[in-house]
């Protein structure tokens, strides 16, 4: 059975049939690994993040990397055209990807991207929102919940101030933005289920 | 694997990046 990796971080969703799963995985890791490193570098620049224990930093990054990348790559999902652009630059229609067996997760990604893009966040707002997403005190396995909570609260306050400053007339914008967080959790869970079905040896 | 993140080798990449392991970085 052909392996389909309909992740925009992959070069293309379907490789040549003669490629082994190991080769497909090695190719994917060429784009996946640098993307994860960028998320780690981003985290290091969040004021206060490096002061957390190393284990809590790792726990937050393990749990939140997918969500950070989802926010970062939301623009790759063109809702109007119903297409996904992969990092290779190639664009695939949602219909074609569904034809390869990808369904529910992609539909939910499109819904999320549409809602996020409709908020028209500035780069600064998007960066701060991403920091709030990453520093979530309710991730499983956090050792010092209090420290993570304090950091997340300060980031949320900064985000609220920033969003209110850029759109003082739209008081619901901040609430709408925070409501994207449970959507990201849902996507994260769906993505984890997909990963479990694709065992990497 | 019961943990999808382990399946991806995510923790290993994260720990190396956190430690600033320059040898692991692409040029």
PDB file of C-alpha atoms in Angstrom:
ATOM      1  CA  UNK A   1       0.000   0.000   0.000  1.00  0.00           C
ATOM      2  CA  UNK A   2       1.370   3.450  -0.935  1.00  0.00           C
ATOM      3  CA  UNK A   3       2.260   5.719   1.943  1.00  0.00           C
ATOM      4  CA  UNK A   4       0.554   9.112   1.887  1.00  0.00           C
ATOM      5  CA  UNK A   5       2.003  11.965   3.930  1.00  0.00           C
ATOM      6  CA  UNK A   6      -0.385  14.811   3.162  1.00  0.00           C
ATOM      7  CA  UNK A   7       1.504  17.151   5.455  1.00  0.00           C
ATOM      8  CA  UNK A   8       2.485  20.456   3.830  1.00  0.00           C
ATOM      9  CA  UNK A   9       5.940  20.046   5.384  1.00  0.00           C
ATOM     10  CA  UNK A  10       6.478  17.049   3.151  1.00  0.00           C
ATOM     11  CA  UNK A  11       7.829  17.695  -0.350  1.00  0.00           C
ATOM     12  CA  UNK A  12       4.846  15.969  -1.960  1.00  0.00           C
ATOM     13  CA  UNK A  13       1.961  13.927  -0.544  1.00  0.00           C
ATOM     14  CA  UNK A  14       2.755  10.704  -2.347  1.00  0.00           C
ATOM     15  CA  UNK A  15       6.202   9.390  -3.173  1.00  0.00           C
ATOM     16  CA  UNK A  16       7.335   7.049  -5.934  1.00  0.00           C
ATOM     17  CA  UNK A  17       6.028   3.540  -5.255  1.00  0.00           C
ATOM     18  CA  UNK A  18       9.523   2.000  -5.147  1.00  0.00           C
ATOM     19  CA  UNK A  19      10.571   4.092  -2.132  1.00  0.00           C
ATOM     20  CA  UNK A  20      10.817   2.252   1.161  1.00  0.00           C
ATOM     21  CA  UNK A  21       9.034   3.616   4.250  1.00  0.00           C
ATOM     22  CA  UNK A  22      12.491   4.340   5.694  1.00  0.00           C
ATOM     23  CA  UNK A  23      13.441   6.475   2.671  1.00  0.00           C
ATOM     24  CA  UNK A  24      10.111   8.310   2.781  1.00  0.00           C
ATOM     25  CA  UNK A  25      10.629   9.035   6.468  1.00  0.00           C
ATOM     26  CA  UNK A  26      14.222  10.227   5.919  1.00  0.00           C
ATOM     27  CA  UNK A  27      13.049  12.615   3.194  1.00  0.00           C
ATOM     28  CA  UNK A  28      10.270  13.920   5.428  1.00  0.00           C
ATOM     29  CA  UNK A  29      12.628  14.456   8.348  1.00  0.00           C
ATOM     30  CA  UNK A  30      14.752  16.732   6.128  1.00  0.00           C
ATOM     31  CA  UNK A  31      11.963  19.302   6.276  1.00  0.00           C
ATOM     32  CA  UNK A  32      10.390  18.312   9.571  1.00  0.00           C
ATOM     33  CA  UNK A  33      13.577  18.534  11.680  1.00  0.00           C
ATOM     34  CA  UNK A  34      14.497  22.126  10.714  1.00  0.00           C
ATOM     35  CA  UNK A  35      10.874  23.188  11.316  1.00  0.00           C
ATOM     36  CA  UNK A  36      11.015  21.754  14.850  1.00  0.00           C
ATOM     37  CA  UNK A  37      14.351  23.472  15.452  1.00  0.00           C
ATOM     38  CA  UNK A  38      12.760  26.782  14.431  1.00  0.00           C
ATOM     39  CA  UNK A  39       9.975  26.225  16.970  1.00  0.00           C
ATOM     40  CA  UNK A  40      12.620  25.597  19.657  1.00  0.00           C
ATOM     41  CA  UNK A  41      14.476  28.768  18.667  1.00  0.00           C
ATOM     42  CA  UNK A  42      11.193  30.667  18.806  1.00  0.00           C
ATOM     43  CA  UNK A  43      10.530  29.283  22.309  1.00  0.00           C
ATOM     44  CA  UNK A  44      13.978  30.351  23.488  1.00  0.00           C
ATOM     45  CA  UNK A  45      13.078  33.924  22.550  1.00  0.00           C
ATOM     46  CA  UNK A  46       9.899  33.949  24.674  1.00  0.00           C
ATOM     47  CA  UNK A  47      10.861  35.996  27.741  1.00  0.00           C
ATOM     48  CA  UNK A  48      10.866  33.656  30.735  1.00  0.00           C
ATOM     49  CA  UNK A  49      10.739  30.400  28.776  1.00  0.00           C
ATOM     50  CA  UNK A  50      14.394  29.525  29.350  1.00  0.00           C
ATOM     51  CA  UNK A  51      13.905  30.063  33.090  1.00  0.00           C
ATOM     52  CA  UNK A  52      11.523  27.078  33.208  1.00  0.00           C
ATOM     53  CA  UNK A  53      13.019  23.707  34.089  1.00  0.00           C
ATOM     54  CA  UNK A  54      14.528  21.840  31.159  1.00  0.00           C
ATOM     55  CA  UNK A  55      11.973  19.056  31.543  1.00  0.00           C
ATOM     56  CA  UNK A  56       9.084  21.511  31.461  1.00  0.00           C
ATOM     57  CA  UNK A  57      10.568  23.202  28.381  1.00  0.00           C
ATOM     58  CA  UNK A  58      10.761  19.820  26.645  1.00  0.00           C
ATOM     59  CA  UNK A  59       7.233  18.858  27.765  1.00  0.00           C
ATOM     60  CA  UNK A  60       5.779  22.135  26.437  1.00  0.00           C
ATOM     61  CA  UNK A  61       7.627  21.806  23.144  1.00  0.00           C
ATOM     62  CA  UNK A  62       6.701  18.148  22.671  1.00  0.00           C
ATOM     63  CA  UNK A  63       3.045  18.897  23.301  1.00  0.00           C
ATOM     64  CA  UNK A  64       2.875  22.212  21.451  1.00  0.00           C
ATOM     65  CA  UNK A  65       5.124  21.953  18.396  1.00  0.00           C
ATOM     66  CA  UNK A  66       2.335  20.691  16.160  1.00  0.00           C
ATOM     67  CA  UNK A  67       0.048  23.552  17.275  1.00  0.00           C
ATOM     68  CA  UNK A  68       2.765  26.164  16.718  1.00  0.00           C
ATOM     69  CA  UNK A  69       3.431  24.807  13.222  1.00  0.00           C
ATOM     70  CA  UNK A  70      -0.304  24.723  12.483  1.00  0.00           C
ATOM     71  CA  UNK A  71      -0.577  28.427  13.305  1.00  0.00           C
ATOM     72  CA  UNK A  72       2.574  29.180  11.341  1.00  0.00           C
ATOM     73  CA  UNK A  73       1.464  27.249   8.269  1.00  0.00           C
ATOM     74  CA  UNK A  74      -2.201  28.316   8.284  1.00  0.00           C
ATOM     75  CA  UNK A  75      -1.512  30.467   5.234  1.00  0.00           C
ATOM     76  CA  UNK A  76      -0.596  27.342   3.224  1.00  0.00           C
ATOM     77  CA  UNK A  77      -4.267  26.343   3.313  1.00  0.00           C
ATOM     78  CA  UNK A  78      -6.071  28.395   0.681  1.00  0.00           C
ATOM     79  CA  UNK A  79      -9.704  28.250   1.726  1.00  0.00           C
ATOM     80  CA  UNK A  80     -11.016  30.142  -1.291  1.00  0.00           C
ATOM     81  CA  UNK A  81      -9.266  27.910  -3.810  1.00  0.00           C
ATOM     82  CA  UNK A  82      -9.524  24.788  -1.596  1.00  0.00           C
ATOM     83  CA  UNK A  83      -5.841  24.041  -2.092  1.00  0.00           C
ATOM     84  CA  UNK A  84      -2.837  23.177   0.070  1.00  0.00           C
ATOM     85  CA  UNK A  85       0.627  24.436  -0.847  1.00  0.00           C
ATOM     86  CA  UNK A  86       3.447  22.168   0.252  1.00  0.00           C
ATOM     87  CA  UNK A  87       6.899  23.482   1.196  1.00  0.00           C
ATOM     88  CA  UNK A  88       8.145  22.320  -2.201  1.00  0.00           C
ATOM     89  CA  UNK A  89       5.939  25.084  -3.626  1.00  0.00           C
ATOM     90  CA  UNK A  90       3.620  22.580  -5.315  1.00  0.00           C
ATOM     91  CA  UNK A  91      -0.083  23.168  -4.790  1.00  0.00           C
ATOM     92  CA  UNK A  92      -2.614  20.357  -4.469  1.00  0.00           C
ATOM     93  CA  UNK A  93      -6.375  20.561  -4.480  1.00  0.00           C
ATOM     94  CA  UNK A  94      -8.238  19.380  -1.432  1.00  0.00           C
ATOM     95  CA  UNK A  95     -10.167  17.044  -3.706  1.00  0.00           C
ATOM     96  CA  UNK A  96      -6.943  15.399  -4.941  1.00  0.00           C
ATOM     97  CA  UNK A  97      -5.633  14.979  -1.392  1.00  0.00           C
ATOM     98  CA  UNK A  98      -8.937  13.490  -0.313  1.00  0.00           C
ATOM     99  CA  UNK A  99      -8.677  11.122  -3.253  1.00  0.00           C
ATOM    100  CA  UNK A 100      -5.433   9.861  -1.706  1.00  0.00           C
ATOM    101  CA  UNK A 101      -7.335   8.953   1.419  1.00  0.00           C
ATOM    102  CA  UNK A 102      -6.860  12.117   3.471  1.00  0.00           C
ATOM    103  CA  UNK A 103     -10.131  13.411   4.830  1.00  0.00           C
ATOM    104  CA  UNK A 104     -11.207  14.599   8.257  1.00  0.00           C
ATOM    105  CA  UNK A 105      -7.953  16.146   9.398  1.00  0.00           C
ATOM    106  CA  UNK A 106      -7.568  18.242   6.251  1.00  0.00           C
ATOM    107  CA  UNK A 107     -11.168  19.486   6.461  1.00  0.00           C
ATOM    108  CA  UNK A 108     -10.587  20.557  10.051  1.00  0.00           C
ATOM    109  CA  UNK A 109      -7.285  22.225   9.099  1.00  0.00           C
ATOM    110  CA  UNK A 110      -9.127  24.242   6.458  1.00  0.00           C
ATOM    111  CA  UNK A 111     -11.806  25.284   8.948  1.00  0.00           C
ATOM    112  CA  UNK A 112      -9.157  26.377  11.442  1.00  0.00           C
ATOM    113  CA  UNK A 113      -7.115  28.280   8.854  1.00  0.00           C
ATOM    114  CA  UNK A 114     -10.211  30.095   7.630  1.00  0.00           C
ATOM    115  CA  UNK A 115     -11.148  31.223  11.132  1.00  0.00           C
ATOM    116  CA  UNK A 116      -7.598  32.247  12.026  1.00  0.00           C
ATOM    117  CA  UNK A 117      -6.977  34.110   8.770  1.00  0.00           C
ATOM    118  CA  UNK A 118     -10.300  35.964   9.149  1.00  0.00           C
ATOM    119  CA  UNK A 119      -8.884  37.673  12.264  1.00  0.00           C
ATOM    120  CA  UNK A 120      -6.174  39.284  10.076  1.00  0.00           C
ATOM    121  CA  UNK A 121      -3.561  39.188  12.825  1.00  0.00           C
ATOM    122  CA  UNK A 122      -0.419  41.257  12.505  1.00  0.00           C
ATOM    123  CA  UNK A 123       2.920  39.427  12.625  1.00  0.00           C
ATOM    124  CA  UNK A 124       3.412  40.657  16.193  1.00  0.00           C
ATOM    125  CA  UNK A 125      -0.024  39.421  17.304  1.00  0.00           C
ATOM    126  CA  UNK A 126       0.532  36.085  15.625  1.00  0.00           C
ATOM    127  CA  UNK A 127       3.900  35.678  17.333  1.00  0.00           C
ATOM    128  CA  UNK A 128       2.495  36.470  20.764  1.00  0.00           C
ATOM    129  CA  UNK A 129      -0.514  34.221  20.203  1.00  0.00           C
ATOM    130  CA  UNK A 130       1.863  31.412  19.232  1.00  0.00           C
ATOM    131  CA  UNK A 131       3.785  31.972  22.481  1.00  0.00           C
ATOM    132  CA  UNK A 132       0.524  31.708  24.456  1.00  0.00           C
ATOM    133  CA  UNK A 133      -0.281  28.452  22.636  1.00  0.00           C
ATOM    134  CA  UNK A 134       3.135  26.999  23.434  1.00  0.00           C
ATOM    135  CA  UNK A 135       3.213  28.011  27.099  1.00  0.00           C
ATOM    136  CA  UNK A 136       0.117  26.090  28.202  1.00  0.00           C
ATOM    137  CA  UNK A 137       0.138  25.057  31.846  1.00  0.00           C
ATOM    138  CA  UNK A 138      -2.409  22.275  31.330  1.00  0.00           C
ATOM    139  CA  UNK A 139      -0.119  20.079  29.234  1.00  0.00           C
ATOM    140  CA  UNK A 140       0.244  16.616  30.633  1.00  0.00           C
ATOM    141  CA  UNK A 141       3.505  16.015  32.497  1.00  0.00           C
ATOM    142  CA  UNK A 142       4.339  19.580  33.586  1.00  0.00           C
ATOM    143  CA  UNK A 143       6.350  19.447  36.821  1.00  0.00           C
ATOM    144  CA  UNK A 144       6.125  23.063  37.951  1.00  0.00           C
ATOM    145  CA  UNK A 145       2.606  24.044  36.918  1.00  0.00           C
ATOM    146  CA  UNK A 146       2.744  27.288  38.891  1.00  0.00           C
ATOM    147  CA  UNK A 147       5.751  28.645  36.965  1.00  0.00           C
ATOM    148  CA  UNK A 148       4.199  27.789  33.600  1.00  0.00           C
ATOM    149  CA  UNK A 149       0.871  29.309  34.669  1.00  0.00           C
ATOM    150  CA  UNK A 150       2.538  32.555  35.724  1.00  0.00           C
ATOM    151  CA  UNK A 151       4.382  32.784  32.422  1.00  0.00           C
ATOM    152  CA  UNK A 152       1.257  31.990  30.409  1.00  0.00           C
ATOM    153  CA  UNK A 153      -0.775  34.596  32.314  1.00  0.00           C
ATOM    154  CA  UNK A 154       1.808  37.290  31.601  1.00  0.00           C
ATOM    155  CA  UNK A 155       1.823  36.336  27.905  1.00  0.00           C
ATOM    156  CA  UNK A 156      -1.998  36.413  27.780  1.00  0.00           C
ATOM    157  CA  UNK A 157      -2.005  39.883  29.383  1.00  0.00           C
ATOM    158  CA  UNK A 158       0.512  41.096  26.806  1.00  0.00           C
ATOM    159  CA  UNK A 159      -1.562  39.593  23.976  1.00  0.00           C
ATOM    160  CA  UNK A 160      -4.746  41.197  25.283  1.00  0.00           C
ATOM    161  CA  UNK A 161      -3.029  44.605  25.447  1.00  0.00           C
ATOM    162  CA  UNK A 162      -1.583  44.195  21.944  1.00  0.00           C
ATOM    163  CA  UNK A 163      -4.859  43.048  20.348  1.00  0.00           C
ATOM    164  CA  UNK A 164      -6.840  45.820  22.090  1.00  0.00           C
ATOM    165  CA  UNK A 165      -4.298  48.410  20.962  1.00  0.00           C
ATOM    166  CA  UNK A 166      -4.426  47.413  17.296  1.00  0.00           C
ATOM    167  CA  UNK A 167      -8.242  47.111  17.159  1.00  0.00           C
ATOM    168  CA  UNK A 168      -9.721  49.093  20.059  1.00  0.00           C
ATOM    169  CA  UNK A 169     -13.243  49.043  18.565  1.00  0.00           C
ATOM    170  CA  UNK A 170     -13.443  45.254  18.231  1.00  0.00           C
ATOM    171  CA  UNK A 171     -13.581  43.955  21.806  1.00  0.00           C
ATOM    172  CA  UNK A 172     -14.488  40.419  20.709  1.00  0.00           C
ATOM    173  CA  UNK A 173     -11.305  39.941  18.677  1.00  0.00           C
ATOM    174  CA  UNK A 174      -9.230  38.847  21.675  1.00  0.00           C
ATOM    175  CA  UNK A 175     -11.917  36.366  22.776  1.00  0.00           C
ATOM    176  CA  UNK A 176     -12.187  34.977  19.253  1.00  0.00           C
ATOM    177  CA  UNK A 177      -8.424  34.520  19.208  1.00  0.00           C
ATOM    178  CA  UNK A 178      -8.325  32.652  22.519  1.00  0.00           C
ATOM    179  CA  UNK A 179     -11.130  30.407  21.266  1.00  0.00           C
ATOM    180  CA  UNK A 180      -8.758  29.153  18.594  1.00  0.00           C
ATOM    181  CA  UNK A 181      -6.815  27.327  21.308  1.00  0.00           C
ATOM    182  CA  UNK A 182      -9.350  24.523  21.852  1.00  0.00           C
ATOM    183  CA  UNK A 183      -9.572  24.179  18.061  1.00  0.00           C
ATOM    184  CA  UNK A 184      -5.807  23.667  17.998  1.00  0.00           C
ATOM    185  CA  UNK A 185      -6.097  20.992  20.703  1.00  0.00           C
ATOM    186  CA  UNK A 186      -8.663  19.150  18.615  1.00  0.00           C
ATOM    187  CA  UNK A 187      -6.393  19.308  15.576  1.00  0.00           C
ATOM    188  CA  UNK A 188      -3.443  18.148  17.672  1.00  0.00           C
ATOM    189  CA  UNK A 189      -5.404  15.108  18.865  1.00  0.00           C
ATOM    190  CA  UNK A 190      -6.545  14.267  15.343  1.00  0.00           C
ATOM    191  CA  UNK A 191      -2.963  14.592  14.090  1.00  0.00           C
ATOM    192  CA  UNK A 192      -1.683  12.348  16.896  1.00  0.00           C
ATOM    193  CA  UNK A 193      -4.143   9.663  15.901  1.00  0.00           C
ATOM    194  CA  UNK A 194      -2.861   9.885  12.329  1.00  0.00           C
ATOM    195  CA  UNK A 195       0.717   9.572  13.543  1.00  0.00           C
ATOM    196  CA  UNK A 196      -0.098   6.509  15.581  1.00  0.00           C
ATOM    197  CA  UNK A 197      -1.382   4.830  12.467  1.00  0.00           C
ATOM    198  CA  UNK A 198       1.935   5.556  10.742  1.00  0.00           C
ATOM    199  CA  UNK A 199       4.526   3.689  12.745  1.00  0.00           C
ATOM    200  CA  UNK A 200       8.073   4.802  12.109  1.00  0.00           C
ATOM    201  CA  UNK A 201      10.595   2.034  12.695  1.00  0.00           C
TER     202      UNK A 201
ATOM    203  CA  UNK B   1       4.538   3.404  20.063  1.00  0.00           C
ATOM    204  CA  UNK B   2       1.883   4.779  22.360  1.00  0.00           C
ATOM    205  CA  UNK B   3       3.280   8.329  22.186  1.00  0.00           C
ATOM    206  CA  UNK B   4       3.086   9.972  18.753  1.00  0.00           C
ATOM    207  CA  UNK B   5       5.800  12.464  19.687  1.00  0.00           C
ATOM    208  CA  UNK B   6       8.199   9.605  20.453  1.00  0.00           C
ATOM    209  CA  UNK B   7       7.217   8.049  17.171  1.00  0.00           C
ATOM    210  CA  UNK B   8       8.508  11.149  15.400  1.00  0.00           C
ATOM    211  CA  UNK B   9      11.730  11.334  17.404  1.00  0.00           C
ATOM    212  CA  UNK B  10      10.476  14.743  18.456  1.00  0.00           C
ATOM    213  CA  UNK B  11      11.973  14.731  21.948  1.00  0.00           C
ATOM    214  CA  UNK B  12      15.438  13.986  20.630  1.00  0.00           C
ATOM    215  CA  UNK B  13      15.274  16.862  18.130  1.00  0.00           C
ATOM    216  CA  UNK B  14      13.912  19.222  20.812  1.00  0.00           C
ATOM    217  CA  UNK B  15      16.526  18.318  23.439  1.00  0.00           C
ATOM    218  CA  UNK B  16      19.378  18.754  20.964  1.00  0.00           C
ATOM    219  CA  UNK B  17      17.990  22.098  19.769  1.00  0.00           C
ATOM    220  CA  UNK B  18      17.472  23.297  23.340  1.00  0.00           C
ATOM    221  CA  UNK B  19      21.060  22.459  24.192  1.00  0.00           C
ATOM    222  CA  UNK B  20      22.125  24.434  21.127  1.00  0.00           C
ATOM    223  CA  UNK B  21      23.902  21.470  19.628  1.00  0.00           C
ATOM    224  CA  UNK B  22      25.476  23.259  16.667  1.00  0.00           C
ATOM    225  CA  UNK B  23      26.753  20.007  15.185  1.00  0.00           C
ATOM    226  CA  UNK B  24      23.160  18.963  14.563  1.00  0.00           C
ATOM    227  CA  UNK B  25      22.289  22.114  12.679  1.00  0.00           C
ATOM    228  CA  UNK B  26      22.295  22.269   8.879  1.00  0.00           C
ATOM    229  CA  UNK B  27      24.754  24.699   7.336  1.00  0.00           C
TER     230      UNK B  27
END
